[in-house]
Short mmCIF file of C-alpha atoms in Angstrom, two decimals:
data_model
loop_
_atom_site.label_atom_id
_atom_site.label_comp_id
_atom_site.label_asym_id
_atom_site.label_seq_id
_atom_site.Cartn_x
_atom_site.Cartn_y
_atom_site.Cartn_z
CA UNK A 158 24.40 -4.76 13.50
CA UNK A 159 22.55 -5.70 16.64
CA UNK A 160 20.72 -2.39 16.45
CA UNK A 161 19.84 -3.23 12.69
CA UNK A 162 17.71 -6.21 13.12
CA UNK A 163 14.38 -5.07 14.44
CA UNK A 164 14.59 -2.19 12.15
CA UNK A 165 15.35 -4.55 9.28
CA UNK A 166 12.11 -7.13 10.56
CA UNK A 167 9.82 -3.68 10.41
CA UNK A 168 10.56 -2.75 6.67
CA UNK A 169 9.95 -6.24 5.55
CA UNK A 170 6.49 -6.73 7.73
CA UNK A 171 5.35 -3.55 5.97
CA UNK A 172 6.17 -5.00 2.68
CA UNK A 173 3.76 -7.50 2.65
CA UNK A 174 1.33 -4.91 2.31
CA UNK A 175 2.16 -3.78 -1.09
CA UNK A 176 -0.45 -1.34 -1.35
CA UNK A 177 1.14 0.29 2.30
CA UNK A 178 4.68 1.58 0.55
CA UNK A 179 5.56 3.36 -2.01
CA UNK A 180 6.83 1.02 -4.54
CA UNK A 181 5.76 -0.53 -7.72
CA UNK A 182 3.69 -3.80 -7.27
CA UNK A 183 6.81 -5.60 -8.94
CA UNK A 184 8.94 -4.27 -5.67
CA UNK A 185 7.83 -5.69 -2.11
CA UNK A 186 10.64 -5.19 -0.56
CA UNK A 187 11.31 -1.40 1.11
CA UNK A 188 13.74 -0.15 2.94
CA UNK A 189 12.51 3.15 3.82
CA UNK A 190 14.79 4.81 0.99
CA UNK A 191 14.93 2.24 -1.66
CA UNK A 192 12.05 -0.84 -2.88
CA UNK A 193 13.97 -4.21 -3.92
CA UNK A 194 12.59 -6.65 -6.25
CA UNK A 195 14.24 -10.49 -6.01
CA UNK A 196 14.61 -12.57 -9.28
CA UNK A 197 16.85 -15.78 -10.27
CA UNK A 198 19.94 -14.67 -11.44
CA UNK A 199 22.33 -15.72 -14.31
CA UNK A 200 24.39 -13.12 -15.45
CA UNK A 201 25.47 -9.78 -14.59
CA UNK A 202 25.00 -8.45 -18.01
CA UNK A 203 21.45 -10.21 -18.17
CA UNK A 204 20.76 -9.25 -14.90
CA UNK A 205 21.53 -5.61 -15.88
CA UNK A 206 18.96 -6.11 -18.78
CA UNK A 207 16.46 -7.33 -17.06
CA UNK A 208 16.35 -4.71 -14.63
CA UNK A 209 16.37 -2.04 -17.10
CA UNK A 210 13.27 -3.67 -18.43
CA UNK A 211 11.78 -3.17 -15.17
CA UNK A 212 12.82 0.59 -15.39
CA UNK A 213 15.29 0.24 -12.30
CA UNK A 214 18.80 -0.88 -11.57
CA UNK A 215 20.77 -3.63 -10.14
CA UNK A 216 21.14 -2.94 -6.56
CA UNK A 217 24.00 -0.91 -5.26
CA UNK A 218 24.62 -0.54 -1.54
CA UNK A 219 25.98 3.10 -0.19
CA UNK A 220 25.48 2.50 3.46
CA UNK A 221 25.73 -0.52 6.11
CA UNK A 222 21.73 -0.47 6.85
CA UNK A 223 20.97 -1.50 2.89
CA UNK A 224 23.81 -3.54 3.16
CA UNK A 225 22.07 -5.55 6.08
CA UNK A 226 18.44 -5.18 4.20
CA UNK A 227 20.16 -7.05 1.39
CA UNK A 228 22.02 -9.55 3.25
CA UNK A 229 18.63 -10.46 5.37
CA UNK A 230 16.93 -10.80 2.07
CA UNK A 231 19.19 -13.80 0.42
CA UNK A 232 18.22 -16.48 3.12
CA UNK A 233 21.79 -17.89 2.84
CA UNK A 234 22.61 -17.26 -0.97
CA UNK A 235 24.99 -14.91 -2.17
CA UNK A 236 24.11 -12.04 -4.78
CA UNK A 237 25.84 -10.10 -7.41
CA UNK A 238 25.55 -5.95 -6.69
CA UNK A 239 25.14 -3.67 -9.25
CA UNK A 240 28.82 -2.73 -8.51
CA UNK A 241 32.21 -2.89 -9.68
CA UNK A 242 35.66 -3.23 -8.26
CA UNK A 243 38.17 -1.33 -10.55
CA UNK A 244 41.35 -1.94 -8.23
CA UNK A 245 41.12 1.46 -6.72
CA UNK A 246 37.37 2.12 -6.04
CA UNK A 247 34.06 0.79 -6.36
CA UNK A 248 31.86 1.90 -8.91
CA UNK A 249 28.31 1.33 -9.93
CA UNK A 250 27.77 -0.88 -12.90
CA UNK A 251 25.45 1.74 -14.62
CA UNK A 252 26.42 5.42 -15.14
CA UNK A 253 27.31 6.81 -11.44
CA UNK A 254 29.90 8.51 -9.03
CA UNK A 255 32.46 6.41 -7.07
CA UNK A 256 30.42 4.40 -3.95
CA UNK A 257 32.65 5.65 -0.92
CA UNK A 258 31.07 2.02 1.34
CA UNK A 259 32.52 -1.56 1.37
CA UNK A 260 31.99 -4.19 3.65
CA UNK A 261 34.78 -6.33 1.89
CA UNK A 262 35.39 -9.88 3.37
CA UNK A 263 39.00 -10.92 4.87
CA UNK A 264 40.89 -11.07 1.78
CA UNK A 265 39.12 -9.37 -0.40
CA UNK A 266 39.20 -7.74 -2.70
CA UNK A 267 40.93 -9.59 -4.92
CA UNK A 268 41.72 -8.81 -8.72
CA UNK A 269 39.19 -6.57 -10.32
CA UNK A 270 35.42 -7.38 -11.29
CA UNK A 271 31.88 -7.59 -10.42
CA UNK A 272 31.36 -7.24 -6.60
CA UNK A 273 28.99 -10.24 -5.20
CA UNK A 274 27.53 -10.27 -1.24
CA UNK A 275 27.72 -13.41 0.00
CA UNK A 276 25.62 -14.65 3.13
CA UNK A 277 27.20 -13.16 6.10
CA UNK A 278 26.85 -9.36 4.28
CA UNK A 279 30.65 -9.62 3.16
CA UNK A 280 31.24 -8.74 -0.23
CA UNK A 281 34.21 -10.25 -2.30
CA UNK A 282 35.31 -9.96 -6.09
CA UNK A 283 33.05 -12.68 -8.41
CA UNK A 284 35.05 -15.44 -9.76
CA UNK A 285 35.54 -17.12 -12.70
CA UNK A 286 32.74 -19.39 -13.23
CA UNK A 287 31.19 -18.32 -9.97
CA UNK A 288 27.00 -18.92 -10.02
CA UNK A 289 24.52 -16.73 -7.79
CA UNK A 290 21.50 -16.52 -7.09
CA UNK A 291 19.14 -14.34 -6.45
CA UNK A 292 19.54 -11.04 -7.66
CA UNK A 293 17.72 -7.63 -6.78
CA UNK A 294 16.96 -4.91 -9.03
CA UNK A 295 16.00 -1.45 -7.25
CA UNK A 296 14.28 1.50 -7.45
CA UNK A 297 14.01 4.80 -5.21
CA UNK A 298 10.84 5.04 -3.11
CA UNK A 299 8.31 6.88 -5.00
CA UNK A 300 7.95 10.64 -3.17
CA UNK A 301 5.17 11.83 -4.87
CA UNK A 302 2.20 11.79 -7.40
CA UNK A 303 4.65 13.02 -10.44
CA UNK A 304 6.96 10.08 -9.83
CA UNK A 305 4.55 7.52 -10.12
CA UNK A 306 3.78 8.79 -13.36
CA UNK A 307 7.21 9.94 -14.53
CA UNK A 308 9.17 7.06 -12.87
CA UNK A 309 6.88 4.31 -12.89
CA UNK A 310 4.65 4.98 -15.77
CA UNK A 311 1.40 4.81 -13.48
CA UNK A 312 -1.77 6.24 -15.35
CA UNK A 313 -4.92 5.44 -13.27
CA UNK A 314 -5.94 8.23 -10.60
CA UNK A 315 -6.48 7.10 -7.17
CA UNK A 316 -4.97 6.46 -3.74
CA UNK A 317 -1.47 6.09 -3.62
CA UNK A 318 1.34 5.50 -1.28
CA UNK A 319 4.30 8.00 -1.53
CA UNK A 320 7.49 8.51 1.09
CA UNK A 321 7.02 11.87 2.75
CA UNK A 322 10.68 12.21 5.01
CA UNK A 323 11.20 9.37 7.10
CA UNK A 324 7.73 7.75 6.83
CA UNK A 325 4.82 7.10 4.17
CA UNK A 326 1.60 8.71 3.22
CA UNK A 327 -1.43 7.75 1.38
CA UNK A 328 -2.49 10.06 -1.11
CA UNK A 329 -4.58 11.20 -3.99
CA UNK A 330 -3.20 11.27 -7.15
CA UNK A 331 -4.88 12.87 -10.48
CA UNK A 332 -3.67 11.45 -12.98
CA UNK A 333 -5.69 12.90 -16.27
CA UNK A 334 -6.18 16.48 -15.20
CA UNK A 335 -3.48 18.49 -17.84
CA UNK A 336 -1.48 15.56 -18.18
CA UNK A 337 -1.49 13.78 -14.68
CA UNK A 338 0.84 13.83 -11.93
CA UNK A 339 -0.95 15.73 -9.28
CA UNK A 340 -0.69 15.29 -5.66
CA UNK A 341 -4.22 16.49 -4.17
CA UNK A 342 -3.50 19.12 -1.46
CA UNK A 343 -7.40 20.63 -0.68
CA UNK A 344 -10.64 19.59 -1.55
CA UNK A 345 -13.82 21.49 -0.60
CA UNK A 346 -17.29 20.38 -1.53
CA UNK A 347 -19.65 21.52 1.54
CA UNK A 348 -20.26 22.73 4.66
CA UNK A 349 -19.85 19.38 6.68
CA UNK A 350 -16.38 19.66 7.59
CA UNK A 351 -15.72 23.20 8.68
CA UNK A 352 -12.10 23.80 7.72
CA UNK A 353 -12.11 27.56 9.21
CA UNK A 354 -11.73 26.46 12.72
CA UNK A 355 -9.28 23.75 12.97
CA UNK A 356 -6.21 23.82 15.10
CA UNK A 357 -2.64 23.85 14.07
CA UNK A 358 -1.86 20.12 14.56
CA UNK A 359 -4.56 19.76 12.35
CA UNK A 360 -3.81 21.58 9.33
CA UNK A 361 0.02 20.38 10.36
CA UNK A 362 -0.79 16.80 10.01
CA UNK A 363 -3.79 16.94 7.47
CA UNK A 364 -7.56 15.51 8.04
CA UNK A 365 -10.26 14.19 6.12
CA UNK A 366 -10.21 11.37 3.17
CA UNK A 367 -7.81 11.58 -0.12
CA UNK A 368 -10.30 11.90 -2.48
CA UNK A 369 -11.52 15.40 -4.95
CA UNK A 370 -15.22 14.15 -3.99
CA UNK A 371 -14.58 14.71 0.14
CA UNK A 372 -13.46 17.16 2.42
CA UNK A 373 -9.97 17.14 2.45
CA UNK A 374 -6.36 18.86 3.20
CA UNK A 375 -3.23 16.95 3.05
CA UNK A 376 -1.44 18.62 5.34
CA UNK A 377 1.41 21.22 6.00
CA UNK A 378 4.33 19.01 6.99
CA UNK A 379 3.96 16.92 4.00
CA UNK A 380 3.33 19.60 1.76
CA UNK A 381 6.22 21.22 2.81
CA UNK A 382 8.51 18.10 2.44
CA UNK A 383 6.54 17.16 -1.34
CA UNK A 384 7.19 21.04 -2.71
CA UNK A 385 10.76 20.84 -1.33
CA UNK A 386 12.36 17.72 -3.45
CA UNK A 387 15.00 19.95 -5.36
CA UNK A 388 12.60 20.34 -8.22
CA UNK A 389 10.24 23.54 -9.69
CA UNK A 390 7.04 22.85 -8.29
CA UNK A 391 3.31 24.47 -9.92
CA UNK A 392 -0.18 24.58 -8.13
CA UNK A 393 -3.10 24.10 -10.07
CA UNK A 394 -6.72 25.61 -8.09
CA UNK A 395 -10.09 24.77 -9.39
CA UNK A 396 -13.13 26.24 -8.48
CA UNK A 397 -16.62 25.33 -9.68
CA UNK A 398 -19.99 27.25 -9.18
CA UNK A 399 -20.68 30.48 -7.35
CA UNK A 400 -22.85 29.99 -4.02
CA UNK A 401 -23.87 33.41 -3.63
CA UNK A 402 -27.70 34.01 -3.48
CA UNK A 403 -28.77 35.69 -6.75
CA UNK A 404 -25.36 34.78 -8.88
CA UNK A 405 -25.49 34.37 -12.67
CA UNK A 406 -22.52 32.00 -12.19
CA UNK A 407 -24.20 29.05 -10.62
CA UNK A 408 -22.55 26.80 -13.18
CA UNK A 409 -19.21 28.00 -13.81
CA UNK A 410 -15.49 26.77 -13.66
CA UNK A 411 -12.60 28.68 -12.89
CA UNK A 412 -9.08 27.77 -12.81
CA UNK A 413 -5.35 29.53 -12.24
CA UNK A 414 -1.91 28.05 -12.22
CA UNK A 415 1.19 29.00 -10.44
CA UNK A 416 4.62 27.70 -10.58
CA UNK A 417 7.45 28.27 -7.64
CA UNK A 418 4.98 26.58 -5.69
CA UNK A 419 6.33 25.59 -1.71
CA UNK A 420 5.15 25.65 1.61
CA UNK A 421 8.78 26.44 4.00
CA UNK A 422 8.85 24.49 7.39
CA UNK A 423 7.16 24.81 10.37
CA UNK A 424 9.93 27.15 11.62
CA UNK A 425 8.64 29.32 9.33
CA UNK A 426 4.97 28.96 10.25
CA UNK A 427 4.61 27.12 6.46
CA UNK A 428 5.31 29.80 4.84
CA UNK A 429 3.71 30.19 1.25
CA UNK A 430 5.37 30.66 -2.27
CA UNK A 431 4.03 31.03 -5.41
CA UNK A 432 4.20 32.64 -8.48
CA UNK A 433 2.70 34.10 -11.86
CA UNK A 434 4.10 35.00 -14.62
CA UNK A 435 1.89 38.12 -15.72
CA UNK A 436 2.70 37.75 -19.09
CA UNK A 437 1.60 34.48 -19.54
CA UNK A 438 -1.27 33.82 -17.02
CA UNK A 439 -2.43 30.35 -16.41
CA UNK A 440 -6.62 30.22 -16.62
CA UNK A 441 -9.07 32.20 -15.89
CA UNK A 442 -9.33 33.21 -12.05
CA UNK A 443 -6.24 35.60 -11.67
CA UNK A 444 -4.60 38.53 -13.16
CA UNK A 445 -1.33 37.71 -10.71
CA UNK A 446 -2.29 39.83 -7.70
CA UNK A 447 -5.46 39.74 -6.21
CA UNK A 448 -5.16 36.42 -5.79
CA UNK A 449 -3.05 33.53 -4.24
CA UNK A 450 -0.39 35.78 -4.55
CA UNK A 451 -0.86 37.86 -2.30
CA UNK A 452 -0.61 35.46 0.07
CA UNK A 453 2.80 35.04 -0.91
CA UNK A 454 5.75 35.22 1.30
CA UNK A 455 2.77 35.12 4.67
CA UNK A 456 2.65 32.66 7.60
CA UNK A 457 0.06 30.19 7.89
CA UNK A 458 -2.58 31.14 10.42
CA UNK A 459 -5.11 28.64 12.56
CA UNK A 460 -7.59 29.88 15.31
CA UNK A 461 -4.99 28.92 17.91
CA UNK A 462 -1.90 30.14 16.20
CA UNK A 463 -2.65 33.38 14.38
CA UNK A 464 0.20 34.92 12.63
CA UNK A 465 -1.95 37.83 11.05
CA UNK A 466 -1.28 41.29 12.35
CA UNK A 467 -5.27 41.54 12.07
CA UNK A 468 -6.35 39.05 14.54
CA UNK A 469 -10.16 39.52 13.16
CA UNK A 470 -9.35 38.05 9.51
CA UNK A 471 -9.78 34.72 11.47
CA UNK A 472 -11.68 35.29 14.75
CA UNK A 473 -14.68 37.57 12.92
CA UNK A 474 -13.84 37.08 9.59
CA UNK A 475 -13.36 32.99 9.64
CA UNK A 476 -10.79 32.85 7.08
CA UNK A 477 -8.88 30.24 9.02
CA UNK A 478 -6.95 27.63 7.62
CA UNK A 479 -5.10 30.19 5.41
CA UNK A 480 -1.92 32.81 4.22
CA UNK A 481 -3.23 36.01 5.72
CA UNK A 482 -1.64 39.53 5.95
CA UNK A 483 -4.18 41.61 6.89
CA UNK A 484 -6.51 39.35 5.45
CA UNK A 485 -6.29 37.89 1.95
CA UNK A 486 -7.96 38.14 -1.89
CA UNK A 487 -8.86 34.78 -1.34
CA UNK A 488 -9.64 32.12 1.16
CA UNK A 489 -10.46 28.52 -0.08
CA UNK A 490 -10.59 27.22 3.94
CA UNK A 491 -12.78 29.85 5.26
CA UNK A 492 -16.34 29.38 6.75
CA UNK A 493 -18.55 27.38 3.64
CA UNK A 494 -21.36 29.69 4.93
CA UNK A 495 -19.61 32.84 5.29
CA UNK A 496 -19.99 34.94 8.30
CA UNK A 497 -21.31 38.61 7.89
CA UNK A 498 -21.98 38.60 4.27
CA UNK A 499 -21.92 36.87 0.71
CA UNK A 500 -19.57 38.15 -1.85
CA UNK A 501 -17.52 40.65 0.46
CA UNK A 502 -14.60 38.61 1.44
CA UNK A 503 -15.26 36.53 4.28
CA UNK A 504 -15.32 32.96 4.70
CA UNK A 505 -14.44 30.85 1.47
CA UNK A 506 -14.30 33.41 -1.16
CA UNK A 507 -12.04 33.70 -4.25
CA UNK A 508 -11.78 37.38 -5.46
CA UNK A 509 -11.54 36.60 -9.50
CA UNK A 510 -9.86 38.78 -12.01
CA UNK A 511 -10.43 37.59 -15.42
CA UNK A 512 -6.72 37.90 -17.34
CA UNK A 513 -9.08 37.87 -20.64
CA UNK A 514 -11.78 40.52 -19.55
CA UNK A 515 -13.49 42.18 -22.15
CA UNK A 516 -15.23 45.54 -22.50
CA UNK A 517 -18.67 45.49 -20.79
CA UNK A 518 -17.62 42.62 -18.70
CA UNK A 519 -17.15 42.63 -15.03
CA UNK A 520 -13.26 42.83 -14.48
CA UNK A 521 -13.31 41.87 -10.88
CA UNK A 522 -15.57 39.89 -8.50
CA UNK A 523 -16.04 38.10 -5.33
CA UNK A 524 -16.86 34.31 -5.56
CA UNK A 525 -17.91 31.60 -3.03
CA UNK A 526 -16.90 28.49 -4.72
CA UNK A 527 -19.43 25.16 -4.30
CA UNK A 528 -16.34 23.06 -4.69
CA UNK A 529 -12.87 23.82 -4.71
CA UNK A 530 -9.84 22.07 -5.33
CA UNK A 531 -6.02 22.84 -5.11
CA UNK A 532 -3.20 20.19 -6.54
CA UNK A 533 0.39 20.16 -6.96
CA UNK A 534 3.38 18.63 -8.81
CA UNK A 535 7.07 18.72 -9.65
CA UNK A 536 7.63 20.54 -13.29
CA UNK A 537 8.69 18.11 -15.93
CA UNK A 538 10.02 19.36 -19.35
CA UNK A 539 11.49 17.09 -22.08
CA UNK A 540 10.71 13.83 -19.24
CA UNK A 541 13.04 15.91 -16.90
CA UNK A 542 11.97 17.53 -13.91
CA UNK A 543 13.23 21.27 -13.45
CA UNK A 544 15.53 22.36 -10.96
CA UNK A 545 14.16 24.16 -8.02
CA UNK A 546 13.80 28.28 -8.91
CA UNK A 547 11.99 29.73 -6.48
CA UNK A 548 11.40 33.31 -6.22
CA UNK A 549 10.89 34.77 -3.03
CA UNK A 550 8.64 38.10 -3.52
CA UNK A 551 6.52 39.59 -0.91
CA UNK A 552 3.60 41.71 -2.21
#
């Protein structure tokens, strides 16, 4: 318990800045896994009620640091959990799995019933006509853009916080694009930051400001923790208006989606997945190979870790800041001015195939986007997010 204390005086500093963790505003407390909000109690079937109307749960404690969390929280009150003692095991109160934790009190337990923590942390069996008060209602620590929409019913895009492993980050989340729920990953709009030529710890930790109007990437290691929470995850890139001197497409849009969407660990040199289905292609930029995916299955490469076996696709060809094998179809962190030439690969480039071409149209081209934008999020289908079904495929 010693140990527990400062760790316990941390989380609730960082509470009081509600806007700094990733919990609804009804929720200031966080624990680093799960946010706490504290109400009067009354009953444990009220209390279950009311929590429910909050779209959370009563509190139940798995482990001895929530247990201290809690027990700091009541300020020398005791609490009713969102557990029950059935004689043999403890139980959540809602739907659940047994809770194999107990901090039980000398005596206890004793006959069967709700489970209360008193002041000290101990837990006994509640009594008849015992009072408490407070009470805390939970929910899990939001982990990304599509759980503050899913989970938490949030509808307004902007800044938010989200739990990325063991710590928080700040990001952008679109929340009208196709529905909402998208966690920005890149945003390109000039030349000012030059993406092509920054280092590993860059890319690995992320730069620039969470917003679709800036220069931005959110970074590798939390892109590979967000696209790795057990669930299907898609990728959504926009591009808008062709740079290249003399283009008819000055004011165009393109768009593709892909689904199986991860980035693997570092280990792996953030290794890229993703995925079209080509009998169903998602907008109007791919044809499901010269494309993103080609980049499938390949390393991430930086100008002081390249993992291409053709050194030049970054050093001469500036397409930095990307999947390469060989090179790529497309580069959305290259050079903004590219080096050598327009429209030939090199640089930031996007090599379009239009899935709906028609007869006397061009079938393939080479764009230079003005603006660019990438996004993900977990799949959802009836308000359930889908299970993880990645395929692997290397091109």
């Amino acid at each position: 318990m010693f140990v527990l204390w400062p760790l316990l005086c941390l989380a609730l500093v960082f509470g009081d800045d509600q806007s700094a963790i990733p919990c609804d505003s009804q929720f200031p407390y966080y624990s680093g896994e799960y946010c706490y909000s504290k109400l009067p109690g009354s009953s444990p079937v009220n209390d279950l009620w009311v929590c429910e109307g909050y779209h959370s749960l009563p509190a139940i404690v798995t482990n001895a640091f929530d247990n201290a969390f809690l027990a700091k929280l009541l300020n020398g009150n005791s609490t009713w959990l969102g557990m029950l003692w059935n004689g043999t095991h403890v139980l959540p109160a809602g739907p659940g799995d047994v809770i194999n934790y107990a901090r039980w009190g000398p005596g206890q337990p004793k006959g069967n019933g709700t489970i209360v923590m008193g002041p000290d942390g101990y837990w006994h069996v509640l009594a008849k006509d015992e009072r408490y008060s407070p009470y805390f209602c939970q929910h899990k620590a939001i982990e990304d853009c599509q759980g503050w929409r899913l989970e938490r019913f949030h509808e307004d895009s902007g800044v938010m916080t989200v739990k990325v492993g063991n710590g928080v980050r700040q990001v952008y989340c679109d929340m009208t694009t196709q529905d909402g729920g998208w966690t920005l990953l890149q945003s390109r709009v000039d030349a000012k930051e030059p993406f092509w030529n920054r280092k590993w710890a860059d890319y690995k930790q992320g730069f620039g400001t969470a917003d679709p109007a800036s220069n931005y990437w959110l970074g590798n290691e939390a892109a590979h923790v967000m696209t790795n929470l057990g669930s299907d995850t898609e990728l959504l890139v926009e591009m808008w208006n062709d740079r290249q001197p003399g283009s008819n497409r000055t004011t165009a849009y393109w768009w593709a989606g892909y689904t199986n969407f991860s980035i693997d660990a570092e280990s792996t040199s953030y290794t890229l997945y993703a995925w079209q289905d080509w009998r169903d292609i998602l907008g109007n930029a791919s044809a499901n190979w010269y494309d993103l995916t080609y980049s499938s299955g390949r390393p991430f490469s930086t100008i002081d870790r390249i993992n291409d076996p053709q050194a030049k696709s970054v050093s001469d060809f500036h397409l930095g800041g990307w999947w390469l094998y060989y090179g790529a179809f497309c580069s959305l962190n290259g050079e903004y001015v590219p080096p050598i030439s327009w429209g030939n690969g090199y640089g930031m480039f996007w090599l379009v195939e239009d899935p709906k071409w028609q007869k006397g149209e061009p079938y393939q081209y080479v764009i230079n986007p003005a603006h660019s934008k990438m996004m993900f999020r977990r799949v959802v289908k009836n308000g359930r997010m889908l299970a993880t079904n990645r395929i692997q495929r290397v091109y």
